[in-house]
Amino acid sequence: RTILRCLGDIATVEVVPAGTSAADILARRPDGVFVSNGPGDPVMAEGVVTTIRELLGEVPVFGICLGHQLLGRALGGTTFKLPFGHHGGNHPVRHEATGHVEITSQNHNFCIDPESLRGVVDVTHRNLNDGTNEGMRVRDALAFSVQYHPEAGPGPHDSRYLFAEFDEMMRRAGAKAGA
């Protein structure tokens, strides 16, 4: 519900089932598509990966947690199972552009192999405990994602700025479409 509240602060939100096709999503004329978190192995969600692949370049995309992993797979990347997973609060993540460390909440067992997306994405966030990919921005599409939960509220809201970035991305895409 917190994700919906955060998105509701920047847009009108319509939730669609995971099996909704890209054509059906685009027919709704969204300003952006948010790919949410969820349990499980991203390899098991190939239908959603196909949908995301078809949405890229058509509409801004923002993914969190499983949405981050699915975006990576849609771009041709691979995922792997972490030995212990990342669970709970207080996981330090460095925002690569600024060097700031965000204290994050996490709950996942899989990770994107950043080498599998070399030249396709820029890694934007890195886990300081194990060096894994915690965020990325797609080079050739208006799309980005993070592995952790910027909406979580167990402590500081270090990462809530990501929702404002998604808002700005949608506004830029809307301005281009209107031009």
PDB file of C-alpha atoms in Angstrom:
ATOM      1  CA  ARG A   1       0.000   0.000   0.000  1.00  0.00           C
ATOM      2  CA  THR A   2       2.891   2.348   0.624  1.00  0.00           C
ATOM      3  CA  ILE A   3       4.029   1.997  -2.987  1.00  0.00           C
ATOM      4  CA  LEU A   4       0.511   2.921  -4.103  1.00  0.00           C
ATOM      5  CA  ARG A   5       0.518   5.929  -1.762  1.00  0.00           C
ATOM      6  CA  CYS A   6       3.892   7.096  -3.094  1.00  0.00           C
ATOM      7  CA  LEU A   7       2.749   6.696  -6.689  1.00  0.00           C
ATOM      8  CA  GLY A   8      -0.592   8.329  -5.836  1.00  0.00           C
ATOM      9  CA  ASP A   9       1.326  11.444  -4.772  1.00  0.00           C
ATOM     10  CA  ILE A  10       2.588  11.883  -8.351  1.00  0.00           C
ATOM     11  CA  ALA A  11      -0.066  10.298 -10.575  1.00  0.00           C
ATOM     12  CA  THR A  12      -3.431   8.654 -10.899  1.00  0.00           C
ATOM     13  CA  VAL A  13      -2.759   4.965 -10.323  1.00  0.00           C
ATOM     14  CA  GLU A  14      -4.441   2.074 -12.087  1.00  0.00           C
ATOM     15  CA  VAL A  15      -3.394  -1.440 -11.058  1.00  0.00           C
ATOM     16  CA  VAL A  16      -3.467  -4.158 -13.705  1.00  0.00           C
ATOM     17  CA  PRO A  17      -2.820  -7.895 -13.287  1.00  0.00           C
ATOM     18  CA  ALA A  18       0.632  -9.258 -14.134  1.00  0.00           C
ATOM     19  CA  GLY A  19      -0.804 -11.088 -17.149  1.00  0.00           C
ATOM     20  CA  THR A  20      -1.985  -7.890 -18.860  1.00  0.00           C
ATOM     21  CA  SER A  21      -0.477  -7.567 -22.338  1.00  0.00           C
ATOM     22  CA  ALA A  22       1.612  -4.608 -23.431  1.00  0.00           C
ATOM     23  CA  ALA A  23      -1.038  -3.754 -26.038  1.00  0.00           C
ATOM     24  CA  ASP A  24      -3.736  -3.617 -23.353  1.00  0.00           C
ATOM     25  CA  ILE A  25      -1.526  -1.492 -21.106  1.00  0.00           C
ATOM     26  CA  LEU A  26      -0.655   0.923 -23.916  1.00  0.00           C
ATOM     27  CA  ALA A  27      -4.335   1.149 -24.928  1.00  0.00           C
ATOM     28  CA  ARG A  28      -4.920   2.764 -21.516  1.00  0.00           C
ATOM     29  CA  ARG A  29      -2.520   5.561 -22.587  1.00  0.00           C
ATOM     30  CA  PRO A  30      -0.445   5.588 -19.381  1.00  0.00           C
ATOM     31  CA  ASP A  31       2.075   8.307 -18.661  1.00  0.00           C
ATOM     32  CA  GLY A  32       4.297   5.623 -17.142  1.00  0.00           C
ATOM     33  CA  VAL A  33       4.350   2.004 -16.046  1.00  0.00           C
ATOM     34  CA  PHE A  34       5.491   0.883 -12.626  1.00  0.00           C
ATOM     35  CA  VAL A  35       6.608  -2.757 -12.279  1.00  0.00           C
ATOM     36  CA  SER A  36       6.072  -3.770  -8.679  1.00  0.00           C
ATOM     37  CA  ASN A  37       7.731  -6.081  -6.247  1.00  0.00           C
ATOM     38  CA  GLY A  38       6.581  -9.610  -5.603  1.00  0.00           C
ATOM     39  CA  PRO A  39       7.871 -12.939  -4.439  1.00  0.00           C
ATOM     40  CA  GLY A  40       9.692 -15.491  -6.499  1.00  0.00           C
ATOM     41  CA  ASP A  41      12.301 -16.304  -9.069  1.00  0.00           C
ATOM     42  CA  PRO A  42      12.291 -13.799 -11.962  1.00  0.00           C
ATOM     43  CA  VAL A  43      13.006 -16.643 -14.410  1.00  0.00           C
ATOM     44  CA  MET A  44       9.490 -17.929 -13.716  1.00  0.00           C
ATOM     45  CA  ALA A  45       7.844 -14.722 -15.012  1.00  0.00           C
ATOM     46  CA  GLU A  46       8.755 -14.811 -18.709  1.00  0.00           C
ATOM     47  CA  GLY A  47       5.332 -13.503 -19.751  1.00  0.00           C
ATOM     48  CA  VAL A  48       5.880 -10.336 -17.744  1.00  0.00           C
ATOM     49  CA  VAL A  49       9.413 -10.039 -19.149  1.00  0.00           C
ATOM     50  CA  THR A  50       7.965 -10.079 -22.674  1.00  0.00           C
ATOM     51  CA  THR A  51       5.429  -7.406 -21.721  1.00  0.00           C
ATOM     52  CA  ILE A  52       8.128  -5.169 -20.253  1.00  0.00           C
ATOM     53  CA  ARG A  53      10.279  -5.639 -23.360  1.00  0.00           C
ATOM     54  CA  GLU A  54       7.339  -4.458 -25.495  1.00  0.00           C
ATOM     55  CA  LEU A  55       6.734  -1.437 -23.237  1.00  0.00           C
ATOM     56  CA  LEU A  56      10.344  -0.209 -23.324  1.00  0.00           C
ATOM     57  CA  GLY A  57      10.666   2.821 -25.560  1.00  0.00           C
ATOM     58  CA  GLU A  58       6.895   3.295 -25.605  1.00  0.00           C
ATOM     59  CA  VAL A  59       6.370   4.616 -22.069  1.00  0.00           C
ATOM     60  CA  PRO A  60       8.577   5.420 -19.038  1.00  0.00           C
ATOM     61  CA  VAL A  61       9.141   2.384 -16.804  1.00  0.00           C
ATOM     62  CA  PHE A  62      10.107   2.242 -13.111  1.00  0.00           C
ATOM     63  CA  GLY A  63      10.667  -1.071 -11.322  1.00  0.00           C
ATOM     64  CA  ILE A  64      11.203  -2.011  -7.692  1.00  0.00           C
ATOM     65  CA  CYS A  65      12.589  -5.309  -6.347  1.00  0.00           C
ATOM     66  CA  LEU A  66      11.161  -8.096  -8.551  1.00  0.00           C
ATOM     67  CA  GLY A  67      10.300  -5.314 -11.024  1.00  0.00           C
ATOM     68  CA  HIS A  68      14.023  -4.446 -11.114  1.00  0.00           C
ATOM     69  CA  GLN A  69      14.933  -8.063 -11.845  1.00  0.00           C
ATOM     70  CA  LEU A  70      12.231  -8.387 -14.521  1.00  0.00           C
ATOM     71  CA  LEU A  71      13.382  -5.175 -16.221  1.00  0.00           C
ATOM     72  CA  GLY A  72      16.925  -6.579 -16.273  1.00  0.00           C
ATOM     73  CA  ARG A  73      15.701  -9.810 -17.855  1.00  0.00           C
ATOM     74  CA  ALA A  74      13.619  -7.844 -20.396  1.00  0.00           C
ATOM     75  CA  LEU A  75      16.844  -6.142 -21.461  1.00  0.00           C
ATOM     76  CA  GLY A  76      18.547  -9.514 -21.984  1.00  0.00           C
ATOM     77  CA  GLY A  77      20.251  -9.699 -18.605  1.00  0.00           C
ATOM     78  CA  THR A  78      20.620 -12.693 -16.354  1.00  0.00           C
ATOM     79  CA  THR A  79      19.722 -13.117 -12.713  1.00  0.00           C
ATOM     80  CA  PHE A  80      21.213 -15.342 -10.050  1.00  0.00           C
ATOM     81  CA  LYS A  81      20.237 -16.551  -6.588  1.00  0.00           C
ATOM     82  CA  LEU A  82      22.041 -14.842  -3.730  1.00  0.00           C
ATOM     83  CA  PRO A  83      23.627 -17.203  -1.182  1.00  0.00           C
ATOM     84  CA  PHE A  84      21.594 -15.736   1.687  1.00  0.00           C
ATOM     85  CA  GLY A  85      19.410 -13.055   0.121  1.00  0.00           C
ATOM     86  CA  HIS A  86      19.004  -9.512   1.346  1.00  0.00           C
ATOM     87  CA  HIS A  87      16.335  -9.169   4.033  1.00  0.00           C
ATOM     88  CA  GLY A  88      15.396  -6.515   6.571  1.00  0.00           C
ATOM     89  CA  GLY A  89      16.286  -2.885   7.113  1.00  0.00           C
ATOM     90  CA  ASN A  90      19.570  -1.024   7.370  1.00  0.00           C
ATOM     91  CA  HIS A  91      21.205  -2.269   4.168  1.00  0.00           C
ATOM     92  CA  PRO A  92      23.694   0.386   2.983  1.00  0.00           C
ATOM     93  CA  VAL A  93      23.420   1.207  -0.720  1.00  0.00           C
ATOM     94  CA  ARG A  94      25.626   3.765  -2.473  1.00  0.00           C
ATOM     95  CA  HIS A  95      24.043   6.048  -5.065  1.00  0.00           C
ATOM     96  CA  GLU A  96      26.858   5.982  -7.620  1.00  0.00           C
ATOM     97  CA  ALA A  97      26.240   9.457  -9.093  1.00  0.00           C
ATOM     98  CA  THR A  98      26.404  11.260  -5.756  1.00  0.00           C
ATOM     99  CA  GLY A  99      28.364   8.893  -3.526  1.00  0.00           C
ATOM    100  CA  HIS A 100      25.636   9.237  -0.892  1.00  0.00           C
ATOM    101  CA  VAL A 101      24.829   6.145   1.107  1.00  0.00           C
ATOM    102  CA  GLU A 102      21.146   5.339   1.471  1.00  0.00           C
ATOM    103  CA  ILE A 103      19.950   3.116   4.282  1.00  0.00           C
ATOM    104  CA  THR A 104      17.487   0.762   2.627  1.00  0.00           C
ATOM    105  CA  SER A 105      14.948  -1.936   3.360  1.00  0.00           C
ATOM    106  CA  GLN A 106      15.284  -5.118   1.306  1.00  0.00           C
ATOM    107  CA  ASN A 107      13.531  -8.428   0.807  1.00  0.00           C
ATOM    108  CA  HIS A 108      14.821 -10.465  -2.125  1.00  0.00           C
ATOM    109  CA  ASN A 109      16.753 -13.613  -2.943  1.00  0.00           C
ATOM    110  CA  PHE A 110      17.778 -12.888  -6.538  1.00  0.00           C
ATOM    111  CA  CYS A 111      20.037 -10.329  -8.167  1.00  0.00           C
ATOM    112  CA  ILE A 112      20.841  -9.037 -11.653  1.00  0.00           C
ATOM    113  CA  ASP A 113      24.286  -9.816 -13.035  1.00  0.00           C
ATOM    114  CA  PRO A 114      25.453  -6.337 -14.102  1.00  0.00           C
ATOM    115  CA  GLU A 115      27.983  -7.829 -16.541  1.00  0.00           C
ATOM    116  CA  SER A 116      25.083  -9.335 -18.506  1.00  0.00           C
ATOM    117  CA  LEU A 117      23.824  -5.794 -19.163  1.00  0.00           C
ATOM    118  CA  ARG A 118      27.153  -4.102 -19.901  1.00  0.00           C
ATOM    119  CA  GLY A 119      26.588  -1.308 -22.430  1.00  0.00           C
ATOM    120  CA  VAL A 120      22.793  -1.510 -22.007  1.00  0.00           C
ATOM    121  CA  VAL A 121      22.378   0.046 -18.547  1.00  0.00           C
ATOM    122  CA  ASP A 122      24.306   2.203 -16.157  1.00  0.00           C
ATOM    123  CA  VAL A 123      24.480   0.833 -12.620  1.00  0.00           C
ATOM    124  CA  THR A 124      23.107   3.625 -10.429  1.00  0.00           C
ATOM    125  CA  HIS A 125      23.163   1.953  -6.999  1.00  0.00           C
ATOM    126  CA  ARG A 126      25.470  -0.625  -5.426  1.00  0.00           C
ATOM    127  CA  ASN A 127      25.068  -2.696  -2.257  1.00  0.00           C
ATOM    128  CA  LEU A 128      27.941  -1.847   0.093  1.00  0.00           C
ATOM    129  CA  ASN A 129      27.775  -5.199   1.902  1.00  0.00           C
ATOM    130  CA  ASP A 130      28.389  -7.431  -1.123  1.00  0.00           C
ATOM    131  CA  GLY A 131      28.820  -5.118  -4.140  1.00  0.00           C
ATOM    132  CA  THR A 132      25.704  -6.352  -5.952  1.00  0.00           C
ATOM    133  CA  ASN A 133      23.617  -4.282  -8.364  1.00  0.00           C
ATOM    134  CA  GLU A 134      20.951  -2.338  -6.463  1.00  0.00           C
ATOM    135  CA  GLY A 135      19.840   0.014  -9.228  1.00  0.00           C
ATOM    136  CA  MET A 136      20.143   0.758 -12.918  1.00  0.00           C
ATOM    137  CA  ARG A 137      19.121   3.237 -15.597  1.00  0.00           C
ATOM    138  CA  VAL A 138      18.508   2.025 -19.149  1.00  0.00           C
ATOM    139  CA  ARG A 139      20.644   3.877 -21.689  1.00  0.00           C
ATOM    140  CA  ASP A 140      18.277   3.784 -24.679  1.00  0.00           C
ATOM    141  CA  ALA A 141      14.867   4.045 -23.011  1.00  0.00           C
ATOM    142  CA  LEU A 142      13.179   6.047 -20.289  1.00  0.00           C
ATOM    143  CA  ALA A 143      13.446   3.293 -17.693  1.00  0.00           C
ATOM    144  CA  PHE A 144      15.129   2.726 -14.359  1.00  0.00           C
ATOM    145  CA  SER A 145      14.813   0.441 -11.376  1.00  0.00           C
ATOM    146  CA  VAL A 146      16.089  -0.360  -7.909  1.00  0.00           C
ATOM    147  CA  GLN A 147      16.430  -3.670  -6.120  1.00  0.00           C
ATOM    148  CA  TYR A 148      15.484  -2.338  -2.704  1.00  0.00           C
ATOM    149  CA  HIS A 149      12.277  -0.745  -1.374  1.00  0.00           C
ATOM    150  CA  PRO A 150      12.384   3.082  -1.537  1.00  0.00           C
ATOM    151  CA  GLU A 151       8.817   3.186  -0.213  1.00  0.00           C
ATOM    152  CA  ALA A 152       9.633   1.292   2.981  1.00  0.00           C
ATOM    153  CA  GLY A 153       9.255   3.162   6.235  1.00  0.00           C
ATOM    154  CA  PRO A 154      11.194   1.372   8.980  1.00  0.00           C
ATOM    155  CA  GLY A 155      13.581   4.299   9.285  1.00  0.00           C
ATOM    156  CA  PRO A 156      14.795   7.188   7.129  1.00  0.00           C
ATOM    157  CA  HIS A 157      13.217   7.834   3.767  1.00  0.00           C
ATOM    158  CA  ASP A 158      16.566   8.157   2.017  1.00  0.00           C
ATOM    159  CA  SER A 159      15.260   6.818  -1.293  1.00  0.00           C
ATOM    160  CA  ARG A 160      11.839   8.454  -1.709  1.00  0.00           C
ATOM    161  CA  TYR A 161      13.392  10.826  -4.284  1.00  0.00           C
ATOM    162  CA  LEU A 162      13.077   7.967  -6.807  1.00  0.00           C
ATOM    163  CA  PHE A 163       9.336   8.568  -7.074  1.00  0.00           C
ATOM    164  CA  ALA A 164      10.038  12.227  -7.925  1.00  0.00           C
ATOM    165  CA  GLU A 165      12.511  11.048 -10.590  1.00  0.00           C
ATOM    166  CA  PHE A 166       9.805   8.835 -12.092  1.00  0.00           C
ATOM    167  CA  ASP A 167       7.410  11.804 -12.074  1.00  0.00           C
ATOM    168  CA  GLU A 168       9.991  13.938 -13.889  1.00  0.00           C
ATOM    169  CA  MET A 169      10.645  11.146 -16.409  1.00  0.00           C
ATOM    170  CA  MET A 170       6.919  10.906 -17.186  1.00  0.00           C
ATOM    171  CA  ARG A 171       6.688  14.699 -17.557  1.00  0.00           C
ATOM    172  CA  ARG A 172       9.647  14.716 -19.991  1.00  0.00           C
ATOM    173  CA  ALA A 173       8.068  11.902 -22.019  1.00  0.00           C
ATOM    174  CA  GLY A 174       4.740  13.760 -22.069  1.00  0.00           C
ATOM    175  CA  ALA A 175       6.426  16.944 -23.243  1.00  0.00           C
ATOM    176  CA  LYS A 176       8.143  15.028 -26.063  1.00  0.00           C
ATOM    177  CA  ALA A 177       4.867  13.394 -27.096  1.00  0.00           C
ATOM    178  CA  GLY A 178       3.115  16.785 -27.171  1.00  0.00           C
ATOM    179  CA  ALA A 179       5.862  18.423 -29.230  1.00  0.00           C
TER     180      ALA A 179
END
